[in-house]
Amino acid sequence: MQFSKSTDYALHALLHLGHPDRHHNVGIKELSATLGVSESYLSKIMSKLRQDGIVRAVPGVNGGYELARPAEQITFLDVIQVIEGRQQMFECSNSKSQQHQLLAEEGAAQPDRKRPGQGECLVEQVMEGAQQHLYQYLREHTIQSVLDEAFKRRHQEANKK
Amino acid sequence: MQFSKSTDYALHALLHLGHPDRHHNVGIKELSATLGVSESYLSKIMSKLRQDGIVRAVPGVNGGYELARPAEQITFLDVIQVIEGRQQMFECSNSKSQQHQLLAEEGAAQPDRKRPGQGECLVEQVMEGAQQHLYQYLREHTIQSVLDEAFKRRHQEANKK
DNA sequence: TTATTATGGACATCACATATCTATAATAAA
DNA sequence: TTTATTATAGATATGTGATGTCCATAATAA
């Protein structure tokens, strides 16, 4: 139950691209050097981000990457789902087992067979609730919000002195 | 970024043990048959739960497992942490890279070197916030709360008829 | 046309989840 | 005390995904 390193790389790369006084594309060389990751590996990640419309890529001289939309419209959830995929965080593997029948209708004398697909797993439902909570939080944090926080701190630092 | 099947098995096994009209230990055979998982594999999981004090185990004739404490004191978070471990969900792998220095003190003329360990990664901080949100939700849901929900539904079902 | 840069495929490696089998220890019943 | 039963721990196997490298190709601007 851990986020992959790729997600880490992706988030940091986007922060770099979102840096305000940057007016040109950023090549994989610069990104790679800044993050301390190999060019080979990082380009795979950037390709994914491009395929999902998070960044734009330009080949050729002076090419590189740039954000495809404003940094405040790139949420943590966006990035995570591109890299980690969009599967459910939890899947109940024994929906057909005796367990669910016991929980759903245990002791119930009447065999009520009118709603077939209704037997959803209660464990799964709790976990889906957890996922929704997590996702909501991740939607509320964006590349821009991190940049803002960084600059706010730098400012506080300067004032304190 | 997915929970393992083992977590699924553990949660369902505990639901079985927490079932109210159960007054004796439950052997691995019964658990295995109910969940549709092999005895070998499930016993590994049960051993972990025992080592962490979630269940008690009794060998020998009429032995088996039982909850080590009331079902309302066994949270989803407890179970998940036993099975998945207690590492952070996210770790920033490049705390020493140029990236953080840029974000932390970019443009800052004064080399402020008084607080050494303060340079925490802002991405990591967001992700830790996410984790805390998730954990809070998982702490609020217990084996008992799922059982309650199951019986509530069964009751509604009976009344509707 | 050329140098530069991104892209995609193939490949290698390692860690981990999943799973099985077997020998051993502990316990209750006989 | 013996025996049957049950949990436990170790060794092992296997597949899958994360991480990472290398190389050939395509696209683009100078």
PDB file of N, CA and C (backbone and C1' of nucleotides) in Angstrom, chain C:
ATOM      1  P    DT C   1      18.915  17.024 -48.727  1.00  0.00           P
ATOM      2  O5'  DT C   1      19.683  17.442 -47.372  1.00  0.00           O
ATOM      3  C5'  DT C   1      20.665  18.479 -47.510  1.00  0.00           C
ATOM      4  C4'  DT C   1      21.193  18.878 -46.150  1.00  0.00           C
ATOM      5  C3'  DT C   1      21.535  17.716 -45.210  1.00  0.00           C
ATOM      6  O3'  DT C   1      22.806  18.011 -44.627  1.00  0.00           O
ATOM      7  C1'  DT C   1      20.123  19.233 -44.096  1.00  0.00           C
ATOM      8  P    DT C   2      23.680  16.880 -43.942  1.00  0.00           P
ATOM      9  O5'  DT C   2      23.687  17.409 -42.454  1.00  0.00           O
ATOM     10  C5'  DT C   2      23.782  18.820 -42.222  1.00  0.00           C
ATOM     11  C4'  DT C   2      23.489  19.104 -40.761  1.00  0.00           C
ATOM     12  C3'  DT C   2      23.758  17.936 -39.808  1.00  0.00           C
ATOM     13  O3'  DT C   2      24.341  18.427 -38.614  1.00  0.00           O
ATOM     14  C1'  DT C   2      21.541  18.648 -39.527  1.00  0.00           C
ATOM     15  P    DA C   3      25.280  17.505 -37.735  1.00  0.00           P
ATOM     16  O5'  DA C   3      24.970  18.078 -36.284  1.00  0.00           O
ATOM     17  C5'  DA C   3      24.772  19.479 -36.118  1.00  0.00           C
ATOM     18  C4'  DA C   3      23.691  19.724 -35.083  1.00  0.00           C
ATOM     19  C3'  DA C   3      23.817  18.845 -33.831  1.00  0.00           C
ATOM     20  O3'  DA C   3      23.689  19.665 -32.680  1.00  0.00           O
ATOM     21  C1'  DA C   3      21.642  18.630 -34.762  1.00  0.00           C
ATOM     22  P    DT C   4      23.775  19.038 -31.220  1.00  0.00           P
ATOM     23  O5'  DT C   4      22.240  19.005 -30.809  1.00  0.00           O
ATOM     24  C5'  DT C   4      21.452  20.160 -30.980  1.00  0.00           C
ATOM     25  C4'  DT C   4      20.002  19.852 -30.648  1.00  0.00           C
ATOM     26  C3'  DT C   4      19.798  19.076 -29.339  1.00  0.00           C
ATOM     27  O3'  DT C   4      18.810  19.752 -28.592  1.00  0.00           O
ATOM     28  C1'  DT C   4      18.611  18.035 -31.098  1.00  0.00           C
ATOM     29  P    DT C   5      18.811  19.653 -27.011  1.00  0.00           P
ATOM     30  O5'  DT C   5      17.489  18.822 -26.746  1.00  0.00           O
ATOM     31  C5'  DT C   5      16.251  19.324 -27.257  1.00  0.00           C
ATOM     32  C4'  DT C   5      15.276  18.199 -27.498  1.00  0.00           C
ATOM     33  C3'  DT C   5      15.147  17.180 -26.359  1.00  0.00           C
ATOM     34  O3'  DT C   5      13.966  17.436 -25.628  1.00  0.00           O
ATOM     35  C1'  DT C   5      15.020  16.184 -28.525  1.00  0.00           C
ATOM     36  P    DA C   6      13.465  16.422 -24.493  1.00  0.00           P
ATOM     37  O5'  DA C   6      12.364  15.573 -25.260  1.00  0.00           O
ATOM     38  C5'  DA C   6      11.257  16.251 -25.865  1.00  0.00           C
ATOM     39  C4'  DA C   6      10.396  15.269 -26.650  1.00  0.00           C
ATOM     40  C3'  DA C   6       9.744  14.170 -25.810  1.00  0.00           C
ATOM     41  O3'  DA C   6       8.429  13.929 -26.304  1.00  0.00           O
ATOM     42  C1'  DA C   6      11.125  13.183 -27.454  1.00  0.00           C
ATOM     43  P    DT C   7       7.495  12.796 -25.589  1.00  0.00           P
ATOM     44  O5'  DT C   7       7.827  11.522 -26.468  1.00  0.00           O
ATOM     45  C5'  DT C   7       7.591  11.570 -27.866  1.00  0.00           C
ATOM     46  C4'  DT C   7       7.538  10.171 -28.441  1.00  0.00           C
ATOM     47  C3'  DT C   7       6.901   9.127 -27.527  1.00  0.00           C
ATOM     48  O3'  DT C   7       6.000   8.351 -28.292  1.00  0.00           O
ATOM     49  C1'  DT C   7       9.069   8.420 -28.194  1.00  0.00           C
ATOM     50  P    DG C   8       4.946   7.357 -27.580  1.00  0.00           P
ATOM     51  O5'  DG C   8       5.449   5.926 -28.057  1.00  0.00           O
ATOM     52  C5'  DG C   8       5.943   5.749 -29.372  1.00  0.00           C
ATOM     53  C4'  DG C   8       6.657   4.417 -29.475  1.00  0.00           C
ATOM     54  C3'  DG C   8       6.080   3.340 -28.557  1.00  0.00           C
ATOM     55  O3'  DG C   8       5.820   2.181 -29.335  1.00  0.00           O
ATOM     56  C1'  DG C   8       8.428   3.584 -28.188  1.00  0.00           C
ATOM     57  P    DG C   9       5.298   0.830 -28.687  1.00  0.00           P
ATOM     58  O5'  DG C   9       6.597  -0.085 -28.730  1.00  0.00           O
ATOM     59  C5'  DG C   9       7.339  -0.178 -29.937  1.00  0.00           C
ATOM     60  C4'  DG C   9       8.526  -1.108 -29.735  1.00  0.00           C
ATOM     61  C3'  DG C   9       8.206  -2.359 -28.900  1.00  0.00           C
ATOM     62  O3'  DG C   9       8.760  -3.503 -29.526  1.00  0.00           O
ATOM     63  C1'  DG C   9       9.995  -1.142 -27.910  1.00  0.00           C
ATOM     64  P    DA C  10       8.509  -4.956 -28.914  1.00  0.00           P
ATOM     65  O5'  DA C  10       9.948  -5.328 -28.351  1.00  0.00           O
ATOM     66  C5'  DA C  10      11.110  -4.942 -29.088  1.00  0.00           C
ATOM     67  C4'  DA C  10      12.348  -5.217 -28.242  1.00  0.00           C
ATOM     68  C3'  DA C  10      12.240  -6.479 -27.372  1.00  0.00           C
ATOM     69  O3'  DA C  10      13.413  -7.264 -27.542  1.00  0.00           O
ATOM     70  C1'  DA C  10      12.815  -4.589 -26.040  1.00  0.00           C
ATOM     71  P    DC C  11      13.503  -8.724 -26.877  1.00  0.00           P
ATOM     72  O5'  DC C  11      14.317  -8.422 -25.541  1.00  0.00           O
ATOM     73  C5'  DC C  11      15.504  -7.637 -25.616  1.00  0.00           C
ATOM     74  C4'  DC C  11      15.925  -7.192 -24.227  1.00  0.00           C
ATOM     75  C3'  DC C  11      15.856  -8.300 -23.163  1.00  0.00           C
ATOM     76  O3'  DC C  11      17.183  -8.697 -22.845  1.00  0.00           O
ATOM     77  C1'  DC C  11      15.107  -6.166 -22.342  1.00  0.00           C
ATOM     78  P    DA C  12      17.463  -9.891 -21.793  1.00  0.00           P
ATOM     79  O5'  DA C  12      17.730  -9.124 -20.436  1.00  0.00           O
ATOM     80  C5'  DA C  12      18.664  -8.038 -20.407  1.00  0.00           C
ATOM     81  C4'  DA C  12      18.749  -7.484 -18.990  1.00  0.00           C
ATOM     82  C3'  DA C  12      18.710  -8.548 -17.897  1.00  0.00           C
ATOM     83  O3'  DA C  12      19.760  -8.285 -16.980  1.00  0.00           O
ATOM     84  C1'  DA C  12      17.033  -6.917 -17.511  1.00  0.00           C
ATOM     85  P    DT C  13      20.153  -9.361 -15.853  1.00  0.00           P
ATOM     86  O5'  DT C  13      19.536  -8.720 -14.548  1.00  0.00           O
ATOM     87  C5'  DT C  13      19.608  -7.299 -14.390  1.00  0.00           C
ATOM     88  C4'  DT C  13      18.783  -6.885 -13.192  1.00  0.00           C
ATOM     89  C3'  DT C  13      18.685  -7.960 -12.102  1.00  0.00           C
ATOM     90  O3'  DT C  13      19.113  -7.375 -10.895  1.00  0.00           O
ATOM     91  C1'  DT C  13      16.556  -7.089 -12.605  1.00  0.00           C
ATOM     92  P    DC C  14      19.462  -8.286  -9.618  1.00  0.00           P
ATOM     93  O5'  DC C  14      18.380  -7.718  -8.598  1.00  0.00           O
ATOM     94  C5'  DC C  14      17.981  -6.344  -8.703  1.00  0.00           C
ATOM     95  C4'  DC C  14      16.673  -6.151  -7.958  1.00  0.00           C
ATOM     96  C3'  DC C  14      16.498  -7.103  -6.784  1.00  0.00           C
ATOM     97  O3'  DC C  14      16.187  -6.326  -5.637  1.00  0.00           O
ATOM     98  C1'  DC C  14      14.583  -7.156  -8.197  1.00  0.00           C
ATOM     99  P    DA C  15      16.145  -7.062  -4.214  1.00  0.00           P
ATOM    100  O5'  DA C  15      14.640  -6.708  -3.819  1.00  0.00           O
ATOM    101  C5'  DA C  15      14.130  -5.435  -4.187  1.00  0.00           C
ATOM    102  C4'  DA C  15      12.623  -5.433  -4.044  1.00  0.00           C
ATOM    103  C3'  DA C  15      12.128  -6.164  -2.801  1.00  0.00           C
ATOM    104  O3'  DA C  15      11.087  -5.406  -2.223  1.00  0.00           O
ATOM    105  C1'  DA C  15      11.152  -7.126  -4.729  1.00  0.00           C
ATOM    106  P    DC C  16      10.511  -5.822  -0.794  1.00  0.00           P
ATOM    107  O5'  DC C  16       9.030  -6.307  -1.148  1.00  0.00           O
ATOM    108  C5'  DC C  16       8.262  -5.570  -2.098  1.00  0.00           C
ATOM    109  C4'  DC C  16       7.109  -6.424  -2.560  1.00  0.00           C
ATOM    110  C3'  DC C  16       6.444  -7.223  -1.436  1.00  0.00           C
ATOM    111  O3'  DC C  16       5.070  -6.905  -1.454  1.00  0.00           O
ATOM    112  C1'  DC C  16       6.901  -8.615  -3.306  1.00  0.00           C
ATOM    113  P    DA C  17       4.087  -7.442  -0.300  1.00  0.00           P
ATOM    114  O5'  DA C  17       2.964  -8.179  -1.143  1.00  0.00           O
ATOM    115  C5'  DA C  17       2.553  -7.601  -2.378  1.00  0.00           C
ATOM    116  C4'  DA C  17       1.724  -8.604  -3.148  1.00  0.00           C
ATOM    117  C3'  DA C  17       0.727  -9.394  -2.304  1.00  0.00           C
ATOM    118  O3'  DA C  17      -0.471  -9.553  -3.052  1.00  0.00           O
ATOM    119  C1'  DA C  17       2.301 -10.889  -3.294  1.00  0.00           C
ATOM    120  P    DT C  18      -1.685 -10.327  -2.391  1.00  0.00           P
ATOM    121  O5'  DT C  18      -1.467 -11.824  -2.836  1.00  0.00           O
ATOM    122  C5'  DT C  18      -1.422 -12.125  -4.215  1.00  0.00           C
ATOM    123  C4'  DT C  18      -1.084 -13.571  -4.418  1.00  0.00           C
ATOM    124  C3'  DT C  18      -1.913 -14.565  -3.580  1.00  0.00           C
ATOM    125  O3'  DT C  18      -2.656 -15.394  -4.453  1.00  0.00           O
ATOM    126  C1'  DT C  18       0.392 -15.122  -3.615  1.00  0.00           C
ATOM    127  P    DA C  19      -3.771 -16.371  -3.838  1.00  0.00           P
ATOM    128  O5'  DA C  19      -2.939 -17.697  -3.576  1.00  0.00           O
ATOM    129  C5'  DA C  19      -2.198 -18.251  -4.662  1.00  0.00           C
ATOM    130  C4'  DA C  19      -1.252 -19.325  -4.140  1.00  0.00           C
ATOM    131  C3'  DA C  19      -1.856 -20.257  -3.085  1.00  0.00           C
ATOM    132  O3'  DA C  19      -2.286 -21.445  -3.736  1.00  0.00           O
ATOM    133  C1'  DA C  19       0.482 -19.772  -2.752  1.00  0.00           C
ATOM    134  P    DT C  20      -2.909 -22.627  -2.876  1.00  0.00           P
ATOM    135  O5'  DT C  20      -1.657 -23.594  -2.653  1.00  0.00           O
ATOM    136  C5'  DT C  20      -0.773 -23.854  -3.734  1.00  0.00           C
ATOM    137  C4'  DT C  20       0.368 -24.726  -3.267  1.00  0.00           C
ATOM    138  C3'  DT C  20      -0.051 -25.875  -2.334  1.00  0.00           C
ATOM    139  O3'  DT C  20       0.430 -27.094  -2.866  1.00  0.00           O
ATOM    140  C1'  DT C  20       1.774 -24.647  -1.412  1.00  0.00           C
ATOM    141  P    DC C  21      -0.045 -28.484  -2.183  1.00  0.00           P
ATOM    142  O5'  DC C  21       1.238 -28.933  -1.352  1.00  0.00           O
ATOM    143  C5'  DC C  21       2.528 -28.754  -1.928  1.00  0.00           C
ATOM    144  C4'  DC C  21       3.612 -29.083  -0.898  1.00  0.00           C
ATOM    145  C3'  DC C  21       3.211 -30.189   0.093  1.00  0.00           C
ATOM    146  O3'  DC C  21       4.244 -31.165   0.158  1.00  0.00           O
ATOM    147  C1'  DC C  21       3.970 -28.254   1.256  1.00  0.00           C
ATOM    148  P    DT C  22       4.006 -32.522   1.023  1.00  0.00           P
ATOM    149  O5'  DT C  22       5.043 -32.346   2.213  1.00  0.00           O
ATOM    150  C5'  DT C  22       6.235 -31.580   2.007  1.00  0.00           C
ATOM    151  C4'  DT C  22       6.909 -31.328   3.338  1.00  0.00           C
ATOM    152  C3'  DT C  22       6.587 -32.377   4.410  1.00  0.00           C
ATOM    153  O3'  DT C  22       7.768 -32.696   5.135  1.00  0.00           O
ATOM    154  C1'  DT C  22       6.078 -30.233   5.226  1.00  0.00           C
ATOM    155  P    DA C  23       7.823 -34.014   6.090  1.00  0.00           P
ATOM    156  O5'  DA C  23       8.531 -33.453   7.395  1.00  0.00           O
ATOM    157  C5'  DA C  23       9.529 -32.436   7.276  1.00  0.00           C
ATOM    158  C4'  DA C  23       9.576 -31.605   8.556  1.00  0.00           C
ATOM    159  C3'  DA C  23       9.447 -32.421   9.844  1.00  0.00           C
ATOM    160  O3'  DA C  23      10.367 -31.923  10.805  1.00  0.00           O
ATOM    161  C1'  DA C  23       7.770 -30.777   9.784  1.00  0.00           C
ATOM    162  P    DT C  24      10.494 -32.628  12.247  1.00  0.00           P
ATOM    163  O5'  DT C  24       9.800 -31.557  13.193  1.00  0.00           O
ATOM    164  C5'  DT C  24      10.146 -30.173  13.052  1.00  0.00           C
ATOM    165  C4'  DT C  24       9.286 -29.337  13.977  1.00  0.00           C
ATOM    166  C3'  DT C  24       9.092 -29.925  15.373  1.00  0.00           C
ATOM    167  O3'  DT C  24       9.418 -28.938  16.333  1.00  0.00           O
ATOM    168  C1'  DT C  24       7.016 -29.290  14.451  1.00  0.00           C
ATOM    169  P    DA C  25       9.491 -29.333  17.901  1.00  0.00           P
ATOM    170  O5'  DA C  25       8.303 -28.465  18.494  1.00  0.00           O
ATOM    171  C5'  DA C  25       8.194 -27.089  18.108  1.00  0.00           C
ATOM    172  C4'  DA C  25       6.880 -26.530  18.631  1.00  0.00           C
ATOM    173  C3'  DA C  25       6.546 -26.925  20.063  1.00  0.00           C
ATOM    174  O3'  DA C  25       5.965 -25.810  20.706  1.00  0.00           O
ATOM    175  C1'  DA C  25       4.816 -27.641  18.642  1.00  0.00           C
ATOM    176  P    DA C  26       5.847 -25.789  22.313  1.00  0.00           P
ATOM    177  O5'  DA C  26       4.265 -25.719  22.515  1.00  0.00           O
ATOM    178  C5'  DA C  26       3.509 -24.766  21.771  1.00  0.00           C
ATOM    179  C4'  DA C  26       2.050 -25.165  21.786  1.00  0.00           C
ATOM    180  C3'  DA C  26       1.507 -25.568  23.154  1.00  0.00           C
ATOM    181  O3'  DA C  26       0.311 -24.858  23.367  1.00  0.00           O
ATOM    182  C1'  DA C  26       0.956 -27.205  21.549  1.00  0.00           C
ATOM    183  P    DT C  27      -0.184 -24.503  24.873  1.00  0.00           P
ATOM    184  O5'  DT C  27      -1.548 -25.299  24.963  1.00  0.00           O
ATOM    185  C5'  DT C  27      -2.494 -25.117  23.911  1.00  0.00           C
ATOM    186  C4'  DT C  27      -3.332 -26.349  23.742  1.00  0.00           C
ATOM    187  C3'  DT C  27      -3.883 -26.945  25.027  1.00  0.00           C
ATOM    188  O3'  DT C  27      -5.199 -26.434  25.199  1.00  0.00           O
ATOM    189  C1'  DT C  27      -3.339 -28.581  23.350  1.00  0.00           C
ATOM    190  P    DA C  28      -6.045 -26.747  26.528  1.00  0.00           P
ATOM    191  O5'  DA C  28      -6.983 -27.910  25.990  1.00  0.00           O
ATOM    192  C5'  DA C  28      -7.764 -27.671  24.819  1.00  0.00           C
ATOM    193  C4'  DA C  28      -8.434 -28.954  24.363  1.00  0.00           C
ATOM    194  C3'  DA C  28      -9.265 -29.657  25.440  1.00  0.00           C
ATOM    195  O3'  DA C  28     -10.416 -30.200  24.823  1.00  0.00           O
ATOM    196  C1'  DA C  28      -7.570 -31.124  24.680  1.00  0.00           C
ATOM    197  P    DA C  29     -11.618 -30.747  25.730  1.00  0.00           P
ATOM    198  O5'  DA C  29     -11.636 -32.282  25.317  1.00  0.00           O
ATOM    199  C5'  DA C  29     -11.772 -32.616  23.934  1.00  0.00           C
ATOM    200  C4'  DA C  29     -11.400 -34.070  23.715  1.00  0.00           C
ATOM    201  C3'  DA C  29     -12.156 -35.068  24.602  1.00  0.00           C
ATOM    202  O3'  DA C  29     -12.600 -36.142  23.792  1.00  0.00           O
ATOM    203  C1'  DA C  29      -9.824 -35.408  24.796  1.00  0.00           C
ATOM    204  P    DA C  30     -13.723 -37.152  24.373  1.00  0.00           P
ATOM    205  O5'  DA C  30     -12.992 -38.563  24.368  1.00  0.00           O
ATOM    206  C5'  DA C  30     -12.094 -38.894  23.298  1.00  0.00           C
ATOM    207  C4'  DA C  30     -11.185 -40.031  23.757  1.00  0.00           C
ATOM    208  C3'  DA C  30     -11.816 -40.884  24.848  1.00  0.00           C
ATOM    209  O3'  DA C  30     -12.395 -42.051  24.263  1.00  0.00           O
ATOM    210  C1'  DA C  30      -9.526 -40.321  25.356  1.00  0.00           C
TER     211       DA C  30
END
